[in-house]
GROMACS .gro file of C-alpha atoms in nm:
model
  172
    1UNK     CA    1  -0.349  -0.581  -0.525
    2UNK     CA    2  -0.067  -0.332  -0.516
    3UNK     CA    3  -0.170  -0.035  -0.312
    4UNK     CA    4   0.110   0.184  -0.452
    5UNK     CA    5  -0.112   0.216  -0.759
    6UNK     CA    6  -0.418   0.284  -0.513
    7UNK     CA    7  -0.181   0.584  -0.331
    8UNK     CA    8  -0.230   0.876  -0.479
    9UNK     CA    9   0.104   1.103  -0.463
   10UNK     CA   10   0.073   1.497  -0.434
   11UNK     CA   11   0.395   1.680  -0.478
   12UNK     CA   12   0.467   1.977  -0.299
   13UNK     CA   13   0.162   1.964  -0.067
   14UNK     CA   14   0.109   2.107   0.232
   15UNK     CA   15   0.446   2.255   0.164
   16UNK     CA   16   0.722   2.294  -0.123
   17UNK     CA   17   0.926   1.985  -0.117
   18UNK     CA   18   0.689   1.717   0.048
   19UNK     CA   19   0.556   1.404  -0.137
   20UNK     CA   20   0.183   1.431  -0.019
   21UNK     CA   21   0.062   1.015  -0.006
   22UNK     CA   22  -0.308   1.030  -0.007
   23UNK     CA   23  -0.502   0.728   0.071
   24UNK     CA   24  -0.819   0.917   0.044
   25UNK     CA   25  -0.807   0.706  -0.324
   26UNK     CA   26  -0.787   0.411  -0.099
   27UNK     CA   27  -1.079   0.485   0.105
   28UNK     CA   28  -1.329   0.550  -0.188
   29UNK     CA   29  -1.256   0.268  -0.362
   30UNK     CA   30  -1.478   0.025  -0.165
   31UNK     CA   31  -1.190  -0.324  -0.312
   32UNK     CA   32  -0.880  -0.084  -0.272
   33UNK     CA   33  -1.040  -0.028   0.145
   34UNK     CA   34  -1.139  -0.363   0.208
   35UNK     CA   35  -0.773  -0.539   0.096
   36UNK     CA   36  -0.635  -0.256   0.317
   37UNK     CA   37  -0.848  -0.340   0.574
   38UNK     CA   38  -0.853  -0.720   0.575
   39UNK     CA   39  -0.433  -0.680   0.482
   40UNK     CA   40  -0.354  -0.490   0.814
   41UNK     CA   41  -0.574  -0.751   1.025
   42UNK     CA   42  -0.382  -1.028   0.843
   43UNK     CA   43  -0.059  -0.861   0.968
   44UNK     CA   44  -0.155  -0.953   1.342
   45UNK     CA   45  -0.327  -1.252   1.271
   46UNK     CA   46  -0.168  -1.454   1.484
   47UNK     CA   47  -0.167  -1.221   1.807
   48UNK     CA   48  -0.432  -1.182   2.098
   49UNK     CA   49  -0.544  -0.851   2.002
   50UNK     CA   50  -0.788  -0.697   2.287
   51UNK     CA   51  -0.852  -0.350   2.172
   52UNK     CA   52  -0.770  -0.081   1.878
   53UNK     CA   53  -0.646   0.248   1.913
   54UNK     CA   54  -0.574   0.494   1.670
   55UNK     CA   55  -0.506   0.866   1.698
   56UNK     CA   56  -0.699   1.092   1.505
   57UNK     CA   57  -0.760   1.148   1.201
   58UNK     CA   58  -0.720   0.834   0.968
   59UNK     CA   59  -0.609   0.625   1.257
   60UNK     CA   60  -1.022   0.647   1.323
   61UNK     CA   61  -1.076   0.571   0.999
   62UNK     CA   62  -0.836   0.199   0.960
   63UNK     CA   63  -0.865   0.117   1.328
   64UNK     CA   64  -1.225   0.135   1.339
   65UNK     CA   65  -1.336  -0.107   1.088
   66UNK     CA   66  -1.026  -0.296   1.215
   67UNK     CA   67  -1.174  -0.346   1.524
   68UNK     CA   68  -1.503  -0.439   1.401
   69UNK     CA   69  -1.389  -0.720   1.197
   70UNK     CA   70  -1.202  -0.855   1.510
   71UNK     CA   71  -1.525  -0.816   1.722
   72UNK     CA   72  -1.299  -0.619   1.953
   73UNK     CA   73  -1.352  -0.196   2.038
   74UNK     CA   74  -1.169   0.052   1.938
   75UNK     CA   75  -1.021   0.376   2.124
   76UNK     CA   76  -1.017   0.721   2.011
   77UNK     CA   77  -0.676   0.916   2.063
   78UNK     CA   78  -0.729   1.295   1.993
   79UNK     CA   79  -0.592   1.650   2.030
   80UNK     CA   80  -0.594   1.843   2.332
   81UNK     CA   81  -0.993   1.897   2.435
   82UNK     CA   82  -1.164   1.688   2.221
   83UNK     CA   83  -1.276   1.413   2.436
   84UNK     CA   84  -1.540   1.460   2.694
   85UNK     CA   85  -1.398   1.218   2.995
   86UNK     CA   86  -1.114   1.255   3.210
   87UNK     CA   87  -0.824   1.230   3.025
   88UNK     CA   88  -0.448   1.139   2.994
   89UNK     CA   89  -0.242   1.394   2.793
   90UNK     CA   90   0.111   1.362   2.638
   91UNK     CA   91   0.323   1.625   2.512
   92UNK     CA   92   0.577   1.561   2.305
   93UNK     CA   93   0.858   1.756   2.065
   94UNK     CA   94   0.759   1.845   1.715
   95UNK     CA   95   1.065   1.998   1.471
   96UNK     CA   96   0.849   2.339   1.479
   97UNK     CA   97   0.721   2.313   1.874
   98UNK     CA   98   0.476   2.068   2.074
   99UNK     CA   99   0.188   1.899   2.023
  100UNK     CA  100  -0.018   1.723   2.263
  101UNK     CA  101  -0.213   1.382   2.235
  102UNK     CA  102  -0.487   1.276   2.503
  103UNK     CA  103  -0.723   0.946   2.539
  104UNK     CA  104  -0.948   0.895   2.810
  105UNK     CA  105  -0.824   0.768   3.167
  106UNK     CA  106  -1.044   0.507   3.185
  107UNK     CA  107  -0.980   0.327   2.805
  108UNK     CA  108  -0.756   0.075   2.841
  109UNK     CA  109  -0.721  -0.154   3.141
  110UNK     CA  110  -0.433  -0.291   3.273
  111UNK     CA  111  -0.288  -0.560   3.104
  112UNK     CA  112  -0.498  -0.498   2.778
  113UNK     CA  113  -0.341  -0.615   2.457
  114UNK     CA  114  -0.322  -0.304   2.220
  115UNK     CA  115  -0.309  -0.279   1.863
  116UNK     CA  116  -0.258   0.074   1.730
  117UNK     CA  117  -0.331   0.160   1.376
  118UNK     CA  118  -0.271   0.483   1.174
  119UNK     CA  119  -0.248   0.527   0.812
  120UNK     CA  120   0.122   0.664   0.778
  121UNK     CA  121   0.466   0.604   0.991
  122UNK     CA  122   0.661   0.914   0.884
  123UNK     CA  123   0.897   1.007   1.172
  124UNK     CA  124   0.780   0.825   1.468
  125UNK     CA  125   0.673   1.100   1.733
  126UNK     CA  126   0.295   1.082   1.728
  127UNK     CA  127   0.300   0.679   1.731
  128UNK     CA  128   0.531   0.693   2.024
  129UNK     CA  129   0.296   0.938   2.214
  130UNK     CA  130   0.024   0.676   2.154
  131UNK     CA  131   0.250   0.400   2.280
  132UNK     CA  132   0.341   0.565   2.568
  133UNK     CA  133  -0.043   0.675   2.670
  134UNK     CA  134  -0.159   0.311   2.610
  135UNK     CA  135   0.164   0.173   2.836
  136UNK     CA  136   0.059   0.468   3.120
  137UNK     CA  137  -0.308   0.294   3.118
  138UNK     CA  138  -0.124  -0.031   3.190
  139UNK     CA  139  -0.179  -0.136   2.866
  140UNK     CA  140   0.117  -0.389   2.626
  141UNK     CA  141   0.138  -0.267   2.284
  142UNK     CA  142   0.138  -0.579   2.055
  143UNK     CA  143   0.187  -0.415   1.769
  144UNK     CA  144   0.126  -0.096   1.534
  145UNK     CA  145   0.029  -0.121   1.202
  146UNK     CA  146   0.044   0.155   0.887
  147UNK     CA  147  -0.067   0.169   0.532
  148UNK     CA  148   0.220   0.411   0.428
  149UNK     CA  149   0.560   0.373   0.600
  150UNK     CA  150   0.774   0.652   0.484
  151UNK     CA  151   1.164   0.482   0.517
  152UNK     CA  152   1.406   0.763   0.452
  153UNK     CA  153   1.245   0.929   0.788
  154UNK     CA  154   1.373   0.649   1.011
  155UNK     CA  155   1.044   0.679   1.179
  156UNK     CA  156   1.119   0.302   1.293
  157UNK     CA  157   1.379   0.363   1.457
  158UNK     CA  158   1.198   0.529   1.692
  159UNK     CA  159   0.981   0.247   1.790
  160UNK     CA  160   1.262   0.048   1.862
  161UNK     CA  161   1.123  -0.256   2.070
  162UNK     CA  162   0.779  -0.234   1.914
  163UNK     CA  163   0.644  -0.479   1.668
  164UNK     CA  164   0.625  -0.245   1.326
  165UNK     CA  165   0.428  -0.314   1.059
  166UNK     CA  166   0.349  -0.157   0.703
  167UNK     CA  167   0.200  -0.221   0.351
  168UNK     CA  168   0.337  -0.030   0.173
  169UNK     CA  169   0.724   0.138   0.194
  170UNK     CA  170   0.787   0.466  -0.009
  171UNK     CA  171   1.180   0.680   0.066
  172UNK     CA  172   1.003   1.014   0.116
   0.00000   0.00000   0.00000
């Protein structure tokens, strides 16, 4: 199946100038979601996977049925005051300010083997936050996985070291 085709592309949404890749037309088409699905487990299909995590929004809504298929759970990583538990924040640098990622303390234990799934690697900084709150639970990121991998943002290059993986490649 070629998911480009699935994708539907917005221009100039939220803002003038962006290329807006919606996989809501992935998600309602029940064939288009389960190749997507069953595509990004088949992507880590050969590596001891432990637990999901994916930060919120759509990163719920791939990593969860990821993590069912694998029999495995999956983690929640949300905005600031969102979770009920004691939690771990990270703050990082956005080209407009900060923004702020947190996941419970007691999620991930040491020496877990983390996938992390989201639906779209644009320039790297919230996937990195992720990274970095799974690695301060003591947890080893095998890999990250995205439906949409946006190249001409170099968003790769900022998970230099990490195992990167994507369906589908667009330039902006």
């Amino acid at each position: 199946m070629d998911l480009k085709e699935k994708i539907r592309v917005i221009e100039d949404f939220p803002k003038v100038g962006i290329s807006f890749k919606d996989i809501t037309t992935i998600l309602d088409d029940g064939e288009a979601f389960k190749y997507t699905i069953d595509s990004l487990i088949d992507l880590v299909k050969d590596e001891k996977i432990d637990i999901v995590v994916g930060p919120e929004a759509r990163g719920f809504l791939l990593g969860a049925p990821i993590a069912y298929a694998l029999g495995i759970g999956f983690i929640p990583v949300r905005k600031p005051g969102k979770l009920p538990g004691d939690t771990l924040r990270y703050e990082y640098a956005l080209e407009y300010g900060n923004d702020a990622l947190e996941i419970h303390k007691d999620a991930i234990k040491p020496g877990q083997r983390v996938l992390i799934v989201d639906d779209l690697l644009a320039t790297g900084g919230t996937i990195a936050s992720v990274a970095k709150l799974v690695e301060q639970l003591g947890g080893e990121v095998v890999a990250m996985n995205f439906v949409v991998e946006l190249t001409g943002l170099k968003g790769r290059d900022k998970l230099e070291g990490y195992k990167v993986n994507s369906l589908v490649q667009y330039e902006f």
